[in-house]
Structure formats: structure tokens, C-alpha cells
XYZ file of C-alpha atoms in Angstrom:
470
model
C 90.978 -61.850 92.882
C 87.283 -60.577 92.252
C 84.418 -62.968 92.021
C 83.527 -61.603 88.342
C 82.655 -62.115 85.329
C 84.948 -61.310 82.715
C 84.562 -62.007 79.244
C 87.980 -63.480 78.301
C 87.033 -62.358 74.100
C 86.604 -58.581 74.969
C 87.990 -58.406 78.399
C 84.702 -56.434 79.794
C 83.054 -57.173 83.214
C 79.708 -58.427 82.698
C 78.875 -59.296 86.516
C 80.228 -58.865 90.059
C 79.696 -60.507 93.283
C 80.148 -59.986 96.727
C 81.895 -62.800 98.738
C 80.116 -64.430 101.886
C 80.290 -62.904 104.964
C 81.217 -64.921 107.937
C 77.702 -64.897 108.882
C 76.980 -66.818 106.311
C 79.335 -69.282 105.653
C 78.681 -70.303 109.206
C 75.081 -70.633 108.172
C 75.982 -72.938 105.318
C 78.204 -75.019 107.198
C 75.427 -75.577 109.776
C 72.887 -76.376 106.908
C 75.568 -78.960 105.786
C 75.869 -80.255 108.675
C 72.259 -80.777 110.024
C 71.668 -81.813 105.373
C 74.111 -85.011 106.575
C 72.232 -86.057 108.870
C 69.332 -87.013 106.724
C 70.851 -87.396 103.592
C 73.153 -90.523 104.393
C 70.199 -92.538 105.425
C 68.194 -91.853 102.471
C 68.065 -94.852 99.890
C 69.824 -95.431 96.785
C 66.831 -95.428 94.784
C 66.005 -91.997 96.200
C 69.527 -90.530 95.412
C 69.575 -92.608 92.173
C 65.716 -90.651 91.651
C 67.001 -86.654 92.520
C 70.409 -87.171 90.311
C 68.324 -88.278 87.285
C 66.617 -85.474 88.082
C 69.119 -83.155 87.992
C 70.487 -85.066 84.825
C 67.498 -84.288 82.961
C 67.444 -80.759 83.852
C 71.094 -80.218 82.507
C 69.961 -81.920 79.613
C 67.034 -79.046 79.466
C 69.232 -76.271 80.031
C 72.162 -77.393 77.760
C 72.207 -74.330 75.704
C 71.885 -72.186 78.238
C 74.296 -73.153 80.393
C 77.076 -73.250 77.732
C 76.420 -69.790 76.935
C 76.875 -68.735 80.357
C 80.494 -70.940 79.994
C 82.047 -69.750 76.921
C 81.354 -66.021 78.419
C 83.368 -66.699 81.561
C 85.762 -68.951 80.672
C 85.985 -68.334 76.769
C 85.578 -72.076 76.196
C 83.956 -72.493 72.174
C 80.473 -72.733 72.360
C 80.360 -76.150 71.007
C 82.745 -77.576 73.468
C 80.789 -76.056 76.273
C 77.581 -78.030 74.862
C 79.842 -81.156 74.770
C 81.119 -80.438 78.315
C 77.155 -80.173 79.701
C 76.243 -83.485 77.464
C 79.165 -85.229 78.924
C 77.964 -84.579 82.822
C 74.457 -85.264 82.024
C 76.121 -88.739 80.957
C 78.407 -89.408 84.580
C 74.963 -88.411 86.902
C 73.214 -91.010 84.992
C 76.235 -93.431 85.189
C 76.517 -92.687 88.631
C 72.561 -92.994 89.597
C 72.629 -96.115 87.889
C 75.525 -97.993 89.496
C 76.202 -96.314 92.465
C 74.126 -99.055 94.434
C 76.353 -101.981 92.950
C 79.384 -100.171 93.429
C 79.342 -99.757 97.047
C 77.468 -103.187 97.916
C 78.620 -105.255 101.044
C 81.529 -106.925 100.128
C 82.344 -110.467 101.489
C 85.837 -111.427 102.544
C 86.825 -115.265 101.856
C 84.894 -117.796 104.227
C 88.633 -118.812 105.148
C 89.589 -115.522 106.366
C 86.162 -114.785 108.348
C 86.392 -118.560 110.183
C 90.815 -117.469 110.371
C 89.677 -114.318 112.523
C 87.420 -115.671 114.686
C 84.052 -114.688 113.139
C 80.918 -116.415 112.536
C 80.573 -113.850 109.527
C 82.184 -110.998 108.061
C 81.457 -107.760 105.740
C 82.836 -104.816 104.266
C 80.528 -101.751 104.394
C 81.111 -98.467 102.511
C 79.760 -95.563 104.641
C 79.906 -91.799 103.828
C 82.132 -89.291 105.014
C 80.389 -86.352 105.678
C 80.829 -82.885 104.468
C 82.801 -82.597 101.451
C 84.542 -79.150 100.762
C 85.540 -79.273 96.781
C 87.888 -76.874 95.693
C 87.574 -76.926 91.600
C 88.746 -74.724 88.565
C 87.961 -72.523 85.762
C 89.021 -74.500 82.708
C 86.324 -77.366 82.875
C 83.672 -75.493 85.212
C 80.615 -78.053 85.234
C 82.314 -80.918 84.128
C 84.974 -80.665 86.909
C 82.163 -80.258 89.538
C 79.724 -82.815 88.328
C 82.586 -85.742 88.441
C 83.121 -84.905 92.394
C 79.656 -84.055 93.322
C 77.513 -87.214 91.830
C 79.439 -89.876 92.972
C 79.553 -88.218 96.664
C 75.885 -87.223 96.333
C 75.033 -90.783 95.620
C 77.075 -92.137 98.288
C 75.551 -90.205 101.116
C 77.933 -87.528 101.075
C 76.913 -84.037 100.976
C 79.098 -80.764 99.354
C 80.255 -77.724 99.477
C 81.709 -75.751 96.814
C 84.536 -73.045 96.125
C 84.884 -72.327 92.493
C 87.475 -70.536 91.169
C 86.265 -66.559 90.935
C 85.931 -66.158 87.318
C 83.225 -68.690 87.147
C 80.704 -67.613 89.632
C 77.425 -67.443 87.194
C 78.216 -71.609 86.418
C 78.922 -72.139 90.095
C 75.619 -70.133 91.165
C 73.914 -72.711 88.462
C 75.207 -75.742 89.722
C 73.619 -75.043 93.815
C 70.453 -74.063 91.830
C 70.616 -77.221 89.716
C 70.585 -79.888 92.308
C 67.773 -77.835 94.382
C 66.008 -78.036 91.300
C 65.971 -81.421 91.116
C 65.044 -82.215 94.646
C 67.999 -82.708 97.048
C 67.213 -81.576 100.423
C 68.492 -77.942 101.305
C 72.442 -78.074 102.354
C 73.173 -81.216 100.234
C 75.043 -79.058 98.149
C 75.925 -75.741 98.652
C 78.450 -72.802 96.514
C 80.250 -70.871 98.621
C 81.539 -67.650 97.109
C 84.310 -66.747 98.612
C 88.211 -66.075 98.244
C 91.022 -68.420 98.431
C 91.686 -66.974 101.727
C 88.746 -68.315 103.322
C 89.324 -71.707 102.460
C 91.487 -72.813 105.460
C 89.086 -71.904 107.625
C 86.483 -73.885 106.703
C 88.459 -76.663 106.092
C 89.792 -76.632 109.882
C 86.198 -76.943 110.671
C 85.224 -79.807 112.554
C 82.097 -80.166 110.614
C 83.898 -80.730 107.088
C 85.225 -84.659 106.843
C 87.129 -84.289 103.598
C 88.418 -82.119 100.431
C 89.096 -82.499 96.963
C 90.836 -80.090 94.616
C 91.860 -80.184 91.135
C 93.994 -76.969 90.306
C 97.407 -75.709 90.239
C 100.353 -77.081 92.520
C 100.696 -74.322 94.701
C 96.675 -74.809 95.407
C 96.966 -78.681 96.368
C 100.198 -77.829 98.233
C 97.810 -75.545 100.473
C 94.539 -77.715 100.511
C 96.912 -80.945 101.670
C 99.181 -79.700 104.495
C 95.809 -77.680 105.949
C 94.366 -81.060 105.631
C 96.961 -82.907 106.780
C 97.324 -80.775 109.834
C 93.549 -81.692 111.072
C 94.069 -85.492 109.690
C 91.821 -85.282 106.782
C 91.006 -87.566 103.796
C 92.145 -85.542 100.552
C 91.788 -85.642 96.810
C 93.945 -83.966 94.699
C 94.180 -83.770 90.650
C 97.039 -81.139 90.294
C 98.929 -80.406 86.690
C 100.119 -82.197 83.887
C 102.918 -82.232 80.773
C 101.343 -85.317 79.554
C 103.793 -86.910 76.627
C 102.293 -87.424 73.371
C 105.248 -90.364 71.930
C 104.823 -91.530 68.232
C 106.567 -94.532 67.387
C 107.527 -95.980 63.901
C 104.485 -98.433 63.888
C 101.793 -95.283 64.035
C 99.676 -94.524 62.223
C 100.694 -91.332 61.177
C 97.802 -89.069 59.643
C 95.609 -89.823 62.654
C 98.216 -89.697 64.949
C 98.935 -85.965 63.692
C 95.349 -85.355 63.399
C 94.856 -86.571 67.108
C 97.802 -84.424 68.374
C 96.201 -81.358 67.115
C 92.755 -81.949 68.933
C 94.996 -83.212 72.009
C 97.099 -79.992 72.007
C 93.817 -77.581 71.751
C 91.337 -79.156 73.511
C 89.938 -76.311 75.490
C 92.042 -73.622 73.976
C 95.052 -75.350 75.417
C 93.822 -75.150 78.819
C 93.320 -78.881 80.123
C 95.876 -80.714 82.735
C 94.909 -83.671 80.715
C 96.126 -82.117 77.235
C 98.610 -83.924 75.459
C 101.499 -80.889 75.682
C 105.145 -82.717 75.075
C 105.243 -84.791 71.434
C 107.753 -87.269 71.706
C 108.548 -88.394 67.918
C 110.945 -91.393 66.976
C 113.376 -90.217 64.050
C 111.870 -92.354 61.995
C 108.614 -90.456 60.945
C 109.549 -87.726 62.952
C 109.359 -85.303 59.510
C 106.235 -86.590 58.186
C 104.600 -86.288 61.826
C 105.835 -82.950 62.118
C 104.765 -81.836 58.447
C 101.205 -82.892 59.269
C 101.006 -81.415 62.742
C 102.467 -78.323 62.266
C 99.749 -77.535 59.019
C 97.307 -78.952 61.398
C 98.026 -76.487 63.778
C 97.981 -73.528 61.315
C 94.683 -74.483 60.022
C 92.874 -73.937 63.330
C 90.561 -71.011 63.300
C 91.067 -68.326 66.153
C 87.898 -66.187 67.072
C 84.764 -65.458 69.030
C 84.214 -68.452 71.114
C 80.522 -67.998 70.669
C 80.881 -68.827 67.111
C 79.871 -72.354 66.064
C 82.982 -71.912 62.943
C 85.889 -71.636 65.853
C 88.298 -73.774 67.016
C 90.049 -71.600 69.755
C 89.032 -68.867 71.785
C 90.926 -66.631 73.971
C 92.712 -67.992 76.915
C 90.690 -66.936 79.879
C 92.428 -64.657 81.655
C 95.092 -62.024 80.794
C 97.368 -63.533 83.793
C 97.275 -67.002 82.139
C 98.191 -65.495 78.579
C 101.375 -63.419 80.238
C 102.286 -66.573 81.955
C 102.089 -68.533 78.537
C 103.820 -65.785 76.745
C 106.282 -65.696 79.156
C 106.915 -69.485 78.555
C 107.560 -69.488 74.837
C 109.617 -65.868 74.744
C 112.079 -67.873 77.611
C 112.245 -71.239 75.044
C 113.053 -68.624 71.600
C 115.422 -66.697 73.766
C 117.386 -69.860 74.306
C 117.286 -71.464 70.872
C 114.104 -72.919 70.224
C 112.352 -72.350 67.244
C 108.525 -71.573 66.395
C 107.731 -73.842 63.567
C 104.116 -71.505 63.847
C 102.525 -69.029 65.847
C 104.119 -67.873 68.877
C 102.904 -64.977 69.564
C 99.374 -62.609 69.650
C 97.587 -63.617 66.545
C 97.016 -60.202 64.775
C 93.594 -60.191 64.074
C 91.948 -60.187 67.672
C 93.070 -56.793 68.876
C 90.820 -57.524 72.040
C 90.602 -60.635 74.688
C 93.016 -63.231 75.836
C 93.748 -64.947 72.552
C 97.459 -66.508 71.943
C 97.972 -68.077 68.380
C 98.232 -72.189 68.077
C 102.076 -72.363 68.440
C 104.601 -75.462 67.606
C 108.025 -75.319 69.443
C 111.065 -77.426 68.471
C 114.663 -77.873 69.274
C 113.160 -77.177 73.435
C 115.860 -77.992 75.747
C 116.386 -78.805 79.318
C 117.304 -75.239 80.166
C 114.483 -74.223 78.691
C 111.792 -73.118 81.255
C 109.104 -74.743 79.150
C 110.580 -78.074 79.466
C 109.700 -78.757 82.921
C 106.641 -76.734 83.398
C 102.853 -76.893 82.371
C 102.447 -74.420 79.137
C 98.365 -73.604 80.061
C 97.383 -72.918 76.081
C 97.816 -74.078 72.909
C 101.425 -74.109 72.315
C 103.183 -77.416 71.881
C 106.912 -78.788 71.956
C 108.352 -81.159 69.550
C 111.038 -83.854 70.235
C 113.323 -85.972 67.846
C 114.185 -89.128 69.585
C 116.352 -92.352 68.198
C 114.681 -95.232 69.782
C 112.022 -96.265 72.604
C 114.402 -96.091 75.257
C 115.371 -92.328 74.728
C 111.247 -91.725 73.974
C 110.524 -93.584 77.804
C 112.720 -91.135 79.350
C 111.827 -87.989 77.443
C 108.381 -88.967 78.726
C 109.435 -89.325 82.148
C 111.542 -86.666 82.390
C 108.703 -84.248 84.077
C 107.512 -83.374 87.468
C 104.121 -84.501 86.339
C 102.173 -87.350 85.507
C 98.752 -87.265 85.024
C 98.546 -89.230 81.647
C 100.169 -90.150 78.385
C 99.481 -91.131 75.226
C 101.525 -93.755 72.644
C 100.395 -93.840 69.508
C 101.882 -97.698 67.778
C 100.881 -100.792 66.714
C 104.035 -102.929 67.707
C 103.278 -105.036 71.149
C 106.186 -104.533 72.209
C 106.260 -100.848 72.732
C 102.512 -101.304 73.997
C 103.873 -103.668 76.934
C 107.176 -101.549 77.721
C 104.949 -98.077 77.720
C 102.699 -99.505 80.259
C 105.083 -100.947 82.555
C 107.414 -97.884 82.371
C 105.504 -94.378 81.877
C 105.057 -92.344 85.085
C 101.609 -91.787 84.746
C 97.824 -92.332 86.079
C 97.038 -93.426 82.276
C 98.599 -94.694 79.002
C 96.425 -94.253 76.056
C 97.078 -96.000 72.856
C 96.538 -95.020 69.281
C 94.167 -92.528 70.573
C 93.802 -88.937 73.071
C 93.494 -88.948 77.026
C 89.822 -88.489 77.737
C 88.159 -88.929 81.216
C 85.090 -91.486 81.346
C 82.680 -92.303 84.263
C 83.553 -95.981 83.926
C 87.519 -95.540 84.225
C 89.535 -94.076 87.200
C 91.075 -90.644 86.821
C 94.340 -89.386 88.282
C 97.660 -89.029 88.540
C 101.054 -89.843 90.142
C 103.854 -87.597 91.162
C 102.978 -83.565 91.523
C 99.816 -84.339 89.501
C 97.985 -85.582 92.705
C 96.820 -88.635 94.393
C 93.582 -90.325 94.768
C 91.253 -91.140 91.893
C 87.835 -89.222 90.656
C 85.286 -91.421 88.751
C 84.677 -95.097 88.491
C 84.214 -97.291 91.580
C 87.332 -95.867 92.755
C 86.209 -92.433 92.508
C 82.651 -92.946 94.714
C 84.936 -94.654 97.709
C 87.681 -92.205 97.955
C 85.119 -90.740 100.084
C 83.399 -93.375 102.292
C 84.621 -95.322 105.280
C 85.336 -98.466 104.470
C 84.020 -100.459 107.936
C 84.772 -103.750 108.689
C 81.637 -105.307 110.584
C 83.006 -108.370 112.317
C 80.189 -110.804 113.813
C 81.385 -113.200 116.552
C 79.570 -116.508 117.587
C 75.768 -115.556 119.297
C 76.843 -118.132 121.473
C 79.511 -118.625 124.337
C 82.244 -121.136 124.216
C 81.381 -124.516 125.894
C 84.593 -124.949 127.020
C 84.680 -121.194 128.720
């Protein structure tokens, strides 16, 4: 794939690069390397100072920057200023707390006197060089949640972005030398997917994190794997929607149409499979399905749309190819499915509502990347708990009820990294992020997120003295 520019509304090249030589890559990794070595014994308070920095500088360029978004990715305009706001808000999270959140820890006096020791602590040390792998669909935001925890923890990075992003991945290595970080603290590498082993296997990268398709982790993990190296992965999702008799049912519908077209459609964390109990499964699906028809399709760059063009003609074929296999076995469009009429150019793919989906249906079991969504009947909790599980995936879920009992059964039995209630999946600085099952392992964000990549070293102290008796 070329590292380009396309504009997913028109389908025109705006801006090619040429991928790294060897040369330089090996440069890079050198200037990683050698950026390590000072960077993880700067201080907190000077991390904390350069990622404020670099916070405030995204805040300057906001406008900018989602311009340069919606015309590589096709992401609305306004979501792309939401998506900048939103990383602005992690590196200041981050710069604030990252101190506290990898402080000396202090096992039980018990335990320390148990093994031997006079005293005993935990202490979180960095990795090293971190080679990030990340995607299209959320190009900063993505980024930003790897790169300021493991900036603040001493780590340095290197990234590959996926091709069709390379102006917002060229803006990123400017952003943070910008704001101050030494040179090689964090580098963009434009290059192909084929160069990616490679600089895995080398001995100078510690760790990797990817968040992308299956196929992609698949690759990233065994080369990992093979040289015995920590990875992060944050893979795909069918995340259930369920909507029980207790809901409420306006904003649950309401909710379920943002959910489904967040993005255009194009987010792992997208709420994609809506699990309704037979109860108020017509009134949901009345409200949704008008919900869904409402949307306005257009120019991305337009503050008035909802949903812009998918962004790239591959991912529309693969969608289309989706919802032709579920109406060529049965199911039915209650709207859209197929081109919407009036955007004779671009990527665009009309909101679509499937129902009667079955298991033989393709769609059933795999991730539809856009705005279509599949409707279930169910009879009871039970049969909604194993709709929900019934997936390859679990990256998150949302129940929408107000009955306790449902609350307590959903989050002891969904398959998933999260269970939101009466409300959408959204990722948050404060919370963990990730899944279970092909969705990935490891969590992004939080305290869990900054030590997925540090050592954490036991430092044992034994007694200054010898034993009498010895």
C-alpha cells in the first residue's frame, strides 16, 4: 500500500511519500537508542513539563490538525476537533499523575521480615524502545494514549502508522519536538508493513503495541514472541449493544445511533450487535431505525454532517460485501444498505439496519467496519447473555437497564474488557482499556496502561549487618 494521501470524499491523491530507506531507519533506531539513555533518568517534573508542553500546543493547533484528519481519514470535522481536545486531555492526565502512579510500592512489613529482608520495594522502571504499530480510524487519539503514558514513564517511541495517515503521523514527531523532548524520544517511521519485523527483531526495541486488525496482531505477537518480547495488543470488536425491559428506551435508541456511527462506523469500540429483549424490542427498533435514517451523509468537512465516507474504497467493498452475504441469506434491510445515491464520488456507504441476521450469515461473526448495524429479538436475559457472547471478540459491551439484577448477571457473565450501563463505550485516561479473546490483551490507559511497559523490580535489602550466630 502507498504512503498517501487520499481523500476518502473525492477519492483524489493529495500527497505522496517515499518510505525510509534502510539507511535511515537504522539511523532512527540508533537515535532511539542513544534518546533512552538520557531520557529514563530525566525527572518526572521534567517529563510532566515537555508533555504539558506538547498538550498546549495540540490545544493551539486544534483546527489545524483536524483538517489535516478529516482529509485522510474522512473523519467529520467536528469529531476530528473532539478527537484532538480529547488527547490534549490524557497528556495532561498523564503529566499530572504519572509520578503517583508509578511510586515505590511497599509490600506488607510481614512479608518483607517472612523473606528475609530488613526492607523491601517495588520499583517501576522503563522498558526501552517502544515500536507502536497504530491505525487509521482514530489517528492522534490512538497514538497519544500509547505515547504519553510511555513518554512519562521513561520510555521512548517509535512509530508506524498506517499509510493513509502519513500528514497526522508526520505531525505527531513534529509535535513532541516542538514541545521539547530530546531528539529520538519519539520518532515516525514511514515505512510499509513489510518492514516492521525487522525492526522489531532488533535488539534495540524492548517492546510493541498495536491496535489494528487480527491478522496485524497475529503478526506483531508471534514476531514478538519469537525474540521474547513484552506486547500490547487492542485487536477488533462486535461489541453487543443488549436492551432489557427496564431501559430506558428513547435514550437507549438515541445512544445506539451515536454508538453505531461514531466515526462513520469505523471504531473497534462501536457498539455493532443490538441485542433487544421481546419486550420493547418494537418500540426500540421503531426509534432506532428513524434514528438511523435521519443521519445526514456528506462532506466530512462540513460542520452540518453526521457521516462521511468510509476511508478507503477496500474497507467499503469489504462492508458491502458483508451486508450483500446477510440479504442473500434472508436478512432484511430495515434502511440503507447500499451506496447512498447522492455522493456519486468517495467512500460513502448509507447508515444501514439489518434484522432477522443469522448464524450462517457472514456478518454474524465478523467485525462490519461502518455504519451498518444488526438487530436481534431475544426472550429473556439468558438468551441476550449468549447472543452477546456468541462472538470471537470482546472488547466491550454495553447494557442498557435499570433492574440490579441484570446489572450483576451482565458483569459477571459478558466476555468482555468492559460493561457499560445505561450509557455508550467510551475510552477515558482514568479507566483501563482492552479486551479479552481475539480483541487483544494488555490494557492502554490508566495506571494499568503506564506499567504495561515498565519492569516491575523487586529491590530486596538484607540486614547491613552479619549474623551473630554465623
Amino acid at each position: 500500500m502507498p504512503i498517501a494521501t487520499v481523500d476518502p470524499a473525492t477519492g483524489e491523491t493529495l500527497k505522496t511519500f517515499e518510505p525510509l530507506d534502510d539507511a535511515e531507519v537504522e539511523r532512527r533506531l540508533a537515535l532511539a537508542h542513544t534518546a533512552f539513555g538520557r531520557h529514563r533518568t530525566s525527572t518526572f517534573s521534567e517529563r510532566s513539563r515537555l508533555l504539558n508542553r506538547a498538550a498546549d500546543l495540540l490545544e493551539e493547533d486544534n483546527a489545524a490538525i483536524a483538517k489535516t484528519m478529516t482529509a485522510e481519514m474522512g473523519k467529520p470535522v467536528k469529531a476530528a476537533r473532539a478527537e484532538a481536545a480529547k488527547c490534549v486531555k490524557a497528556m495532561r492526565w498523564y503529566a499530572e499523575r504519572a509520578e503517583g502512579l508509578l511510586a515505590d510500592e511497599h509490600p506488607a512489613q510481614a512479608d518483607v521480615e517472612d523473606s528475609g529482608a530488613t526492607r523491601a520495594i517495588v520499583r517501576y522502571r522503563p522498558l526501552g524502545v517502544v515500536l507502536a504499530v497504530m491505525p487509521w480510524n482514530f489517528p492522534l487519539w490512538q497514538v497519544i494514549r500509547f505515547a504519553a503514558p510511555a513518554l512519562m514513564a521513561g520510555n521512548v517511541g517509535l512509530l508506524k502508522h498506517a499509510s493513509n495517515v502519513p500528514q497526522t503521523a508526520l505531525y505527531l514527531e513534529d509535535l513532541f519536538k516542538r514541545a521539547g523532548f530530546a531528539d529520538g524520544c519519539f520518532q515516525t517511521l514511514l515505512i510499509g508493513s513489510g518492514a516492521v519485523e525487522g525492526i522489531l527483531r532488533d535488539e534495540r526495541v524492548a517492546a510493541a503495541t498495536l491496535t489494528g486488525s487480527e491478522p496485524a496482531g497475529r503478526s506483531v505477537a508471534s514476531t514478538a514472541g519469537d525474540d521474547i518480547k513484552k506486547t500490547v495488543l487492542e485487536l477488533g470488536g462486535s461489541d453487543p449493544f443488549l436492551v432489557l425491559p427496564s431501559a430506558d428506551i428513547e435514550r437507549a435508541a438515541a445512544t445506539a445511533v451515536t454508538a453505531r456511527v461514531q466515526n462513520n462506523g469505523q471504531s473497534c469500540i462501536a457498539a455493532k450487535r443490538f441485542i433487544v429483549h421481546a419486550d420493547v424490542y418494537d418500540a426500540f427498533r421503531e426509534r432506532f431505525v428513524a434514528g438511523m435514517r435521519e443521519l445526514t451523509v456528506g462532506d466530512p468537512a462540513s460542520e452540518d454532517t453526521d457521516i462521511g465516507p468510509l476511508s478507503t474504497e477496500q474497507g467499503r467493498t469489504d462492508l458491502e460485501e458483508l451486508v450483500d452475504d446477510a440479504l442473500a441469506r434472508g436478512a432484511t434491510a430495515l434502511c440503507g444498505g447500499q451506496r447512498p445515491k447522492e455522493q456519486e464520488r468517495g467512500w460513502y456507504y448509507s447508515p444501514t439496519v439489518l434484522a432477522d441476521v443469522t448464524p450462517q450469515m457472514r456478518i454474524h461473526k465478523e467485525e462490519a467496519f461502518g455504519p451498518v448495524a444488526t438487530l436481534y429479538r431475544v426472550a429473556d436475559l439468558d438468551e441476550a447473555v449468549a447472543l452477546a457472547n456468541d462472538t470471537p471478540f470482546g472488547l466491550s459491551s454495553n447494557v442498557w437497564t435499570r433492574d440490579d439484577a441484570d446489572i450483576e448477571r451482565c458483569v459477571q457473565d459478558l466476555q468482555a474488557g468492559g460493561v457499560f450501563f445505561n450509557g455508550m463505550t467510551a475510552s477515558h485516561p482514568g479507566l483501563p482499556f482492552g479486551g479479552v479473546k481475539r480483541s487483544g490483551y494488555g490494557r492502554e490507559l490508566a495506571g494499568h496502561g503506564i506499567r504495561e511497559f515498565c519492569n516491575a523490580t523487586t529491590v530486596w535489602y538484607g540486614p547491613s549487618e552479619p549474623d551473630a550466630k554465623g
